[in-house]
Structures are given as C-alpha cells and as structure tokens.
Amino acid sequence: MALAGLLWCIGALLAISVAAIPAARHRWGTPAVYGSALCASTIGLGLALASLLGGGALLGALTLPVGLPWLGAHFRLDALAAFFLVVVNLGAAGASLYGLGYGSHEEAPGRVLPFFPAFLAGMNLVVLADDAFTFLFTWELMSLTSWALVMAHHRRPGNAAAGYLYLIMASFGTLALLLAFGLLAGPAGGYAFAAIRAAPPAPGVAAAVLVLALIGAGSKAGLVPLHVWLPLAHPAAPSHVSALMSGVMTKVAVYGAVRIVFDLLGVPTWWAGALVALLGGVTAVMGVLHALMEHDLKRLLAYHTVENIGIIFIGLGLALAFGANGMRAAAALALTAALLHVFNHSVFKSLLFFGSGAVLTATGERDMERLGGLIHRMPLTAFVFLVGSAAISALPPFNGFVSEWLTFQAILVSPALPQWLLKFLVPAIGALLALSAALAAACFVKAFGVTFLGRPRSDAARQAVETDRWSLATMLILAALCLVAGILPGYFIDALAPVVRALAGAQLPRQGELDWLTIVPVAQSRSSYNGLLLFLIIAFAAGLGAEAIHRWASGVSRRSAPWDCGFPDASPATQYTAGSFSQPIRRVFGSVVFRAREEVNMPPPGDLRAAQMHVRMRDVLWDAFYAPVAGLVSYVADRLNKVQFLSIRAYLTLVFGALVTLLTVLAVWR
Amino acid sequence: MDRLALDVAHLLAGGLVLVSFMLLYQDRMTGLVNNFALHALVVSLSVAWQAHIQHAPHLYITAAIALIVKAIVIPLALHRIIVQLGIHRTIETVVGIGQTMLAGIGLVALSIMVMLPITAKAGTLTQQDLAFALSVLLLGLLMMISRRNAVSQVIGFMSIENGLILAATGAKGMPLVVEISVAFSILIALIVIGVFLFRIRERFDTVDIHALHQYRGEQL
C-alpha cells in the first residue's frame, strides 16, 4: 500500500536526521545527508504521483499505536493528501538535489543537516495526518524544525529577531488551530477526522472554526495581516531551506486551510467565501507592493510568496462562494485554479530561491543595488531566473499564466452568483488580482534587470562565477517543469480532477482529450487557451525578429555620438537602480500604503556637498496590529518585573494566597 | 470496636490540628521545638493507630520512622542548633498572635468546607482525616509565612510534611516506599537547611531573613 511506503520514507527521513548529528562533523556528511534525503523524497514523490494518478486504487488509511493512548496516530492518504504530497516531495527532492552543491558552502553544517530531513518529514506527516492530535503535533514539528533552520546563521544581524518573531507567530497560529480543532471535536472529544466529518458543527461553531482556521493556517501561509514574520524569516534560512519554506511550507499551510474549511466543516456559507477571497485579494496587492519596495533579492521573493498565497486564497474563496450556492462546476473551476497555482508556485518559487542562492554564493550579496551584469558571468543561472521570473509574472507560455488565467475565468463566472454583495465584491477582487499581476511583472523586471543586466555595481558582482552543476541541474529541471506545465496544462488539470471532485462535488471537463492540447474550462464559446500554440508563435516570432535584427540591423556600420550612447561616465553608479525603478510606483501607492515621505536635503548655493535624498516608509499594518500588542506586553512585563525581586516569604505568601483562593472558590462553587 | 477505632483516629487527627495551633501560638524557640516534637509524636501515634485498624503492618515502620526521626532526632538537633546560634529567646511574628490564630481558625473551616463535600463518597474515616490533614497543611504554610526566623520556618515546613503523612496514611493502599522516601527527603532537607543556617549566621551574624534582603544583588 502506498501509505505504508510513504510512512517508511518519512521514517527514513527521521532516521537520516538522527544520523546527521554525528555525520555533520565529517566532510562526507553533507553529500551523504542530502543524497539520502533526495532518495527518500524521490521515492515519496513517486508513490504520491502514483496514488494521485492511480484512480483511488492506492489510497487508504492506517492507524499506528503511537500518540495519545486512546486515540492512536491516524494517517490517511486521499486524493487531496496525494496532491499535496506531490508538491511537498517535489520541492523536497529539488531542495535536496540543490543542497548537494549548495550545502558545500555552508559554514556550520551541524546547524542545518540534522534539521533538514526532519523538516521534510514534518511537512509530509502534516499532510498525511488524519486526527487532530497528530495534525497539531506534526504541524509543530514542522514549525520547530524550520525555526531551527531559520536560526542556523543566528549571528548574522537581524536573524535572531526574525527567528523570535517567527516563533511567536507560529505559536499563535498553532494556538488558533488548537482551538479550532477543539471546537470541531466538540465536548465528546472526537479528535479523529473521521469522527469530525461524521458530525458537522452547528453554524455558529462553524463560523468560529472558519475564522480560527484562517488565523492558524493563514499565519503560517502569510495571509495579510499575519504575514509580518514571513519576509524576515524565509530569507534568513539557507537558500534551499528558504525555497522549501516559501515554496512548500506555505503550501502545507494552504493544505491545512483546505482540509479544515472544505473537508471538515461540511457545507460552506457564502460569506465565508467572500471573506476568504477578500483577504486573498488584499494579501496579493499588499504582498506585491511590499516586494516592489524591497531591494534585498531574497526578501523580495519572500514578499512575492505573500502575493501568490493571496492569489491561491482568492481561488479558494471563490470556490467556497460558488459551492455555497450550489454552483458546482464553477466551484470546481475556482478550486482547480487555486490548486494548480499551489503546484505552479511551489515550482517557480523554488526555482527563483535557488537562483537567488546561486547569486548569493557567487557574490555574497543579497542587496540588488550591489549586483548587476551577472548575465555575463552566470549565463545559465540568468536564463533559469528569467524563466522563473516570466512564470511568476504570469506570462505565457509558462505555468503561472495558466493558473492565474483560470482564476480570472472563475471571476468571470461570478455575475451568476445570487448574492449582491458577491456580485460587486468579486469583480473588485478581480481588479485587485489584475493589479497585483501587473505589479508583479514590474517587480520582476526590476529583479531580473537590476541583478543580471547592466554593469556590475560592486567588485563581488564583477568577480562572480557560474554556480555548481548540482544547483544548475536542479534549476534547469524546475525551469523545464515551468515550461511543460505551461504548454501542456490540460494534463495537469486532469490530474487534479479527483481532488476537486472529492472537495467540490464536480470536476472540470477532461482536458487531455481535446484537440490540439487546448484547455477549455467553461465552454468553447467563452474562452480557451492553447499553450503549445502560443509557445510556438512566441518562439517563431522571437526567432524571426532576432534573425531579422542580426541580418539587417547589426551589419550596418554605425558612428557613435559624442555622448557615448548616454554613458559619458563609466561609473556603474550612473545606471538605473532598483530604487529608481520602483520610485514611480512608490509615489503612486506608497504615500498611502506605506506613508512614504521623501525628503531632499539641498546644500546652500556655493556649498559643494552632494544633495541627499531620504525616503521614510512605515509599515501601516505593523503600526495598526502589532505595535499596540507589543506595547501592551512590554507594559505588563514592566509592571510584573517587580514580582521578580520579592523575598522568599513574599513568594510563600503568594503561593499561600493562591492556594487559599482556589480552595475558597472550590468550597463556594459546590 | 469499629466505633472506638473511629473515635480514637479522630482524637489523634484532631489532636494534630490542636498541636498545630499550639505551634502557631508558641513564640519561644525552645517551646517551639518541644511543641514540634509533640506534633511528630501525635503523628506517629496516629499512623500507628491506622496501622492497627487497617491491618497494615508496613505503616508501623512509618510510625517508627516518624517517632525516631521527627520526634527525637530532629528536635534534639534543632535544640543543639538553637543553643549554638544563641537564639533561645523570644521570636518575632509578623502579624500579631491573635490575628494568626483567627486566620488559622478560618483555614480549618475552609478545609472542612472543601474536603467534606468532595470526599462524600469515601469512608467517614478517610473523609475526616483528609479534612484534618489539609488543615494541618494550611496551618504549617501559615506558620511559614508569619514567621521571620529561619528556624521556625523550618519547623513550619516539617509540620506541613506531618500533615502529608496524615493524609497519606488515611487513604488505604499507600505504598511503603513512598513514605520512606518522603521521610528521608525531609531528613536531608533538615540537614541542608541546618548547614545553610550556620553558613548564613557566619556571613551575616543573624538568622533573621529580613537581614538577608539588602544583600540581594539583582534588586532594582
């Protein structure tokens, strides 16, 4: 049975994790750990793919006699779990393969190697868990191992604070999930998911569970306003772990939300859909705006994770809204879009983080203002990064386009919804989605252009060398996957059909059998997309254009103007910078969203000092939600500080008082 | 016989509460230690009576340990300590004796109100024993917080332990090894505290714990 095989793989990962503690001291430890993790996750990937495509023959459930004595540990492999296991193990295999090369640059392998396989095992276990206790336990395992990986380089400035914030937010999220499961289980305490499914909660309880699940899973996935830790913690980890956290762990959080909201809560209500979709829209726009203001390559990518999580949640929200109104085909469309985006984002975000890791090892720089011109020194990395950028910007013929296009198709069905609020809200969310897609494209023009084009802005960038073969192989495989999923989306949509059928009660029409590999999600008359045709047209047109330019334009002799093509000064500082690229957008959105203020210090006439320009930005969400809480906690802590310096007798008095009070309550209560 | 057994058990447990009040009242060191010896004697008698009526011979060992260690060895040791420290004069109390006694009466009432309804299903013997044991425990705690002198705090601490023994023997089926280990941990605690008392006195010329306050480094 596939489930038993997967559990053996997870057991192997945990064993590798233990064996890595002594192995990390040796030179052979790094390749041995990543190599064995690669084997285990590849086997896991194969099993998960087989169960997803096998049509239910390999699915099943299993109870192990560990955990709570009266409950045991329930594991279940259904279509949803199989799909998310594909995502998890694909990312895990990619990160392990990349780690074979990238891990050799690690200065403290003892801080990374033992936690890496355990982190992979934790994510696999969450997806397989079939009772609340196992789910929460493995969720915490995932959180804590990833926290340990974030803290791997804890002496670098900012990392310790990032880890601290992550730990707080992770605990807070788990608390919310704990309460959600407590409400779901009811007073009888039926913690197995099968028992929860058998007894759906009352409407009021269901609403509370929905909100708690959104807080719990959303804080891990990075839903605004619970996203603050994500852009700090994800980049702090080593790059292949950043890829896992951004590409895969956020998807496990999405899995948690889908499992609770779609599977355990029973029939959805329409306002739940509106809430989820609205949160998704706001998240998408806030994420991409933050990303535009960011000049640190890895943090920019982490903010884009926030944006893409928003897109996924838009799809989930629409699926809820359609499902509540009995529009099953439309719900299936929206859910397919969301799940396809889950897969796509895990692929291209891993690819982009691997690319940023390659840049980091080659130059030691994450700040884009100190990079540039890397396309000459690292041509292959530049190429795959370009593929990833095009995919995340939702440009055809890559995979990002397909899932965002499907999301838009779902939005276009929304006028058929009966509720007036939804009729107005969903198009507004569509506008937010369109805005975020456009801004994302702008952001990746900045990221790719400033990092790889132009001339090097620092010595480190000037002396960069192409990264190692393992990393390149990983990135090329993922880039190929981006293209394949973009030009043959029909097969991927068909693979999702059993998942969608189980959750939405319907599925999209089979796409693989249509002529010319076209996809037609709703009806032929409405819309269709043919990735292969578009790819051929783009390739043909681009080839023709390049040929024409080389034949007729390049051969013509030219005389250069006295202004040296706009580069009179040879200094790289005269180039267009990341800050200057994003300035127009900052002026349009930033003055409201970030309260950005610009200040120009002009020296008086006659003074030869350079003029200085300062930009001040504030995080409005931090000021609104987090600063008051932090202030309250430190106020209370200050007041309680006195309690730390009492005499022994005062402490005894406190104990005595507490005891007597409790006894009095007990005596009065009965 | 049954009736008599119950009455004697009550007499002894009630006597223990009474001696606890005497501990609270006593404000001379020598008297306090003598009172504590009486306290331990009553406990060992009570345990022995329980052994007799429950037909549990291992409880005789507990009773013997209580008698030898707590009623003889520890009081003798404390007498020696007091003489060596030179503090066989009166001891101060924080709250006046009268208020302390009133608070003690309140505590006994409280523990009866708590214990009687909770243990309604248990036998009469256990029920009343537990109420008395909780009273002894709370009175010991009250003594610890109402005294300044380290030696009397030690005595309060050990009277709490006597209350625990009373509770443990009242409930049937307490394994012997638990009682023995508790008794030995108390003995070791006494040794450690005794050593500390001398060290404190050497350093600060007093065992009044108020004097230690100003030496705490981390105080704001």
mmCIF file of N, CA, C and O in Angstrom, chain A residues 641-642 644-649 651-653 655-656 659-661 663-664 666-668 670, chain B residues 94 107 110 113-114 117-118 134 138 141-142 144-145 147-148 153 210 213 216 218-220:
data_model
loop_
_atom_site.group_PDB
_atom_site.id
_atom_site.type_symbol
_atom_site.label_atom_id
_atom_site.label_comp_id
_atom_site.label_asym_id
_atom_site.label_seq_id
_atom_site.Cartn_x
_atom_site.Cartn_y
_atom_site.Cartn_z
ATOM 1 N N ASN A 641 7.662 43.102 36.512
ATOM 2 C CA ASN A 641 9.085 42.974 36.805
ATOM 3 C C ASN A 641 9.351 42.969 38.302
ATOM 4 O O ASN A 641 10.231 42.285 38.787
ATOM 5 N N LYS A 642 8.519 43.730 39.047
ATOM 6 C CA LYS A 642 8.712 43.829 40.489
ATOM 7 C C LYS A 642 8.572 42.466 41.155
ATOM 8 O O LYS A 642 9.222 42.192 42.149
ATOM 9 N N GLN A 644 9.629 39.840 40.384
ATOM 10 C CA GLN A 644 10.825 39.009 40.290
ATOM 11 C C GLN A 644 11.765 39.215 41.477
ATOM 12 O O GLN A 644 12.663 38.429 41.685
ATOM 13 N N PHE A 645 11.568 40.290 42.247
ATOM 14 C CA PHE A 645 12.544 40.611 43.281
ATOM 15 C C PHE A 645 11.911 40.637 44.663
ATOM 16 O O PHE A 645 12.127 41.553 45.432
ATOM 17 N N LEU A 646 11.084 39.635 44.967
ATOM 18 C CA LEU A 646 10.468 39.576 46.286
ATOM 19 C C LEU A 646 11.294 38.677 47.189
ATOM 20 O O LEU A 646 12.158 37.924 46.731
ATOM 21 N N SER A 647 10.987 38.744 48.500
ATOM 22 C CA SER A 647 11.664 37.841 49.436
ATOM 23 C C SER A 647 10.979 36.483 49.387
ATOM 24 O O SER A 647 9.873 36.347 48.868
ATOM 25 N N ILE A 648 11.676 35.480 49.959
ATOM 26 C CA ILE A 648 11.114 34.132 49.946
ATOM 27 C C ILE A 648 9.750 34.126 50.629
ATOM 28 O O ILE A 648 8.817 33.477 50.174
ATOM 29 N N ARG A 649 9.648 34.910 51.709
ATOM 30 C CA ARG A 649 8.389 34.871 52.445
ATOM 31 C C ARG A 649 7.260 35.470 51.624
ATOM 32 O O ARG A 649 6.127 34.998 51.663
ATOM 33 N N TYR A 651 7.059 35.326 48.397
ATOM 34 C CA TYR A 651 6.670 34.291 47.428
ATOM 35 C C TYR A 651 5.772 33.257 48.084
ATOM 36 O O TYR A 651 4.756 32.841 47.527
ATOM 37 N N LEU A 652 6.173 32.828 49.303
ATOM 38 C CA LEU A 652 5.352 31.845 50.010
ATOM 39 C C LEU A 652 3.961 32.392 50.247
ATOM 40 O O LEU A 652 2.964 31.676 50.126
ATOM 41 N N THR A 653 3.896 33.700 50.579
ATOM 42 C CA THR A 653 2.586 34.311 50.801
ATOM 43 C C THR A 653 1.760 34.259 49.527
ATOM 44 O O THR A 653 0.558 33.997 49.567
ATOM 45 N N VAL A 655 1.997 32.047 47.128
ATOM 46 C CA VAL A 655 1.555 30.657 46.947
ATOM 47 C C VAL A 655 0.387 30.362 47.874
ATOM 48 O O VAL A 655 -0.650 29.811 47.468
ATOM 49 N N PHE A 656 0.544 30.780 49.126
ATOM 50 C CA PHE A 656 -0.473 30.542 50.133
ATOM 51 C C PHE A 656 -1.784 31.216 49.722
ATOM 52 O O PHE A 656 -2.860 30.613 49.759
ATOM 53 N N LEU A 659 -3.392 29.383 46.866
ATOM 54 C CA LEU A 659 -3.975 28.117 47.327
ATOM 55 C C LEU A 659 -5.292 28.357 48.053
ATOM 56 O O LEU A 659 -6.315 27.719 47.762
ATOM 57 N N VAL A 660 -5.273 29.326 48.979
ATOM 58 C CA VAL A 660 -6.486 29.593 49.763
ATOM 59 C C VAL A 660 -7.597 30.100 48.850
ATOM 60 O O VAL A 660 -8.757 29.697 48.976
ATOM 61 N N THR A 661 -7.241 30.967 47.887
ATOM 62 C CA THR A 661 -8.261 31.482 46.966
ATOM 63 C C THR A 661 -8.897 30.339 46.184
ATOM 64 O O THR A 661 -10.135 30.250 46.063
ATOM 65 N N LEU A 663 -9.020 27.188 46.946
ATOM 66 C CA LEU A 663 -9.832 26.338 47.829
ATOM 67 C C LEU A 663 -11.157 27.006 48.136
ATOM 68 O O LEU A 663 -12.211 26.351 48.172
ATOM 69 N N THR A 664 -11.119 28.334 48.335
ATOM 70 C CA THR A 664 -12.356 29.059 48.632
ATOM 71 C C THR A 664 -13.312 28.958 47.452
ATOM 72 O O THR A 664 -14.512 28.709 47.620
ATOM 73 N N LEU A 666 -13.388 26.662 45.256
ATOM 74 C CA LEU A 666 -13.881 25.282 45.218
ATOM 75 C C LEU A 666 -15.007 25.084 46.231
ATOM 76 O O LEU A 666 -16.039 24.466 45.941
ATOM 77 N N ALA A 667 -14.789 25.653 47.447
ATOM 78 C CA ALA A 667 -15.776 25.461 48.503
ATOM 79 C C ALA A 667 -17.073 26.178 48.157
ATOM 80 O O ALA A 667 -18.168 25.658 48.401
ATOM 81 N N VAL A 668 -16.971 27.378 47.564
ATOM 82 C CA VAL A 668 -18.172 28.148 47.268
ATOM 83 C C VAL A 668 -18.897 27.560 46.060
ATOM 84 O O VAL A 668 -20.120 27.512 46.015
ATOM 85 N N ARG A 670 -19.306 24.558 44.968
ATOM 86 C CA ARG A 670 -20.084 23.312 45.043
ATOM 87 C C ARG A 670 -21.403 23.520 45.755
ATOM 88 O O ARG A 670 -21.514 23.977 46.779
ATOM 89 N N VAL B 94 5.164 38.305 62.475
ATOM 90 C CA VAL B 94 4.857 39.446 61.624
ATOM 91 C C VAL B 94 3.496 40.008 61.970
ATOM 92 O O VAL B 94 3.331 41.179 62.263
ATOM 93 N N LEU B 107 -8.836 28.946 58.292
ATOM 94 C CA LEU B 107 -8.284 27.938 57.390
ATOM 95 C C LEU B 107 -8.862 26.561 57.695
ATOM 96 O O LEU B 107 -9.164 25.788 56.783
ATOM 97 N N LEU B 110 -12.231 26.437 56.279
ATOM 98 C CA LEU B 110 -12.148 26.342 54.823
ATOM 99 C C LEU B 110 -11.868 24.906 54.400
ATOM 100 O O LEU B 110 -12.519 24.362 53.498
ATOM 101 N N MET B 113 -14.844 22.779 54.751
ATOM 102 C CA MET B 113 -15.848 23.053 53.728
ATOM 103 C C MET B 113 -15.447 22.478 52.380
ATOM 104 O O MET B 113 -16.295 22.055 51.590
ATOM 105 N N VAL B 114 -14.143 22.486 52.110
ATOM 106 C CA VAL B 114 -13.699 21.961 50.821
ATOM 107 C C VAL B 114 -13.755 20.447 50.818
ATOM 108 O O VAL B 114 -14.280 19.828 49.896
ATOM 109 N N PRO B 117 -17.514 17.913 51.186
ATOM 110 C CA PRO B 117 -18.335 17.586 50.000
ATOM 111 C C PRO B 117 -17.581 16.766 48.961
ATOM 112 O O PRO B 117 -18.161 15.891 48.326
ATOM 113 N N ILE B 118 -16.283 17.048 48.786
ATOM 114 C CA ILE B 118 -15.542 16.360 47.728
ATOM 115 C C ILE B 118 -15.425 14.884 48.028
ATOM 116 O O ILE B 118 -15.613 14.032 47.163
ATOM 117 N N LEU B 134 -5.585 18.495 55.589
ATOM 118 C CA LEU B 134 -5.487 19.753 54.848
ATOM 119 C C LEU B 134 -5.339 20.913 55.813
ATOM 120 O O LEU B 134 -4.573 21.859 55.563
ATOM 121 N N LEU B 138 -2.331 23.644 55.790
ATOM 122 C CA LEU B 138 -2.506 25.085 55.635
ATOM 123 C C LEU B 138 -1.938 25.825 56.832
ATOM 124 O O LEU B 138 -1.335 26.896 56.693
ATOM 125 N N LEU B 141 1.708 26.118 56.454
ATOM 126 C CA LEU B 141 2.046 27.162 55.489
ATOM 127 C C LEU B 141 1.895 28.539 56.131
ATOM 128 O O LEU B 141 2.742 29.436 55.946
ATOM 129 N N LEU B 142 0.800 28.695 56.879
ATOM 130 C CA LEU B 142 0.567 29.967 57.570
ATOM 131 C C LEU B 142 1.721 30.279 58.513
ATOM 132 O O LEU B 142 2.198 31.418 58.591
ATOM 133 N N MET B 144 4.789 29.264 58.159
ATOM 134 C CA MET B 144 5.973 29.627 57.392
ATOM 135 C C MET B 144 5.951 31.080 56.959
ATOM 136 O O MET B 144 6.984 31.738 56.900
ATOM 137 N N ILE B 145 4.737 31.571 56.633
ATOM 138 C CA ILE B 145 4.743 32.951 56.142
ATOM 139 C C ILE B 145 4.609 33.964 57.260
ATOM 140 O O ILE B 145 4.872 35.131 57.066
ATOM 141 N N ARG B 147 6.291 33.850 60.124
ATOM 142 C CA ARG B 147 7.496 33.930 60.967
ATOM 143 C C ARG B 147 8.654 34.492 60.183
ATOM 144 O O ARG B 147 8.744 34.312 58.981
ATOM 145 N N ARG B 148 9.536 35.115 60.928
ATOM 146 C CA ARG B 148 10.710 35.683 60.290
ATOM 147 C C ARG B 148 11.909 34.791 60.462
ATOM 148 O O ARG B 148 12.800 34.800 59.631
ATOM 149 N N GLN B 153 10.744 28.737 60.436
ATOM 150 C CA GLN B 153 10.242 28.373 59.098
ATOM 151 C C GLN B 153 10.508 26.904 58.804
ATOM 152 O O GLN B 153 9.681 26.215 58.215
ATOM 153 N N HIS B 210 15.091 38.844 57.255
ATOM 154 C CA HIS B 210 14.986 40.226 56.795
ATOM 155 C C HIS B 210 16.348 40.827 56.534
ATOM 156 O O HIS B 210 16.523 41.651 55.648
ATOM 157 N N HIS B 213 17.964 40.571 53.054
ATOM 158 C CA HIS B 213 17.367 41.259 51.928
ATOM 159 C C HIS B 213 18.279 42.207 51.220
ATOM 160 O O HIS B 213 18.364 42.217 49.997
ATOM 161 N N ARG B 216 20.759 41.101 48.378
ATOM 162 C CA ARG B 216 20.390 40.509 47.081
ATOM 163 C C ARG B 216 20.873 41.407 45.956
ATOM 164 O O ARG B 216 20.518 42.563 45.863
ATOM 165 N N GLU B 218 20.429 41.378 42.569
ATOM 166 C CA GLU B 218 19.732 41.812 41.366
ATOM 167 C C GLU B 218 18.642 42.819 41.653
ATOM 168 O O GLU B 218 17.945 43.240 40.756
ATOM 169 N N GLN B 219 18.524 43.212 42.956
ATOM 170 C CA GLN B 219 17.413 44.088 43.306
ATOM 171 C C GLN B 219 17.497 45.414 42.571
ATOM 172 O O GLN B 219 18.564 45.998 42.430
ATOM 173 N N LEU B 220 16.338 45.875 42.104
ATOM 174 C CA LEU B 220 16.324 47.121 41.340
ATOM 175 C C LEU B 220 16.414 48.306 42.285
ATOM 176 O O LEU B 220 15.799 48.298 43.320
#
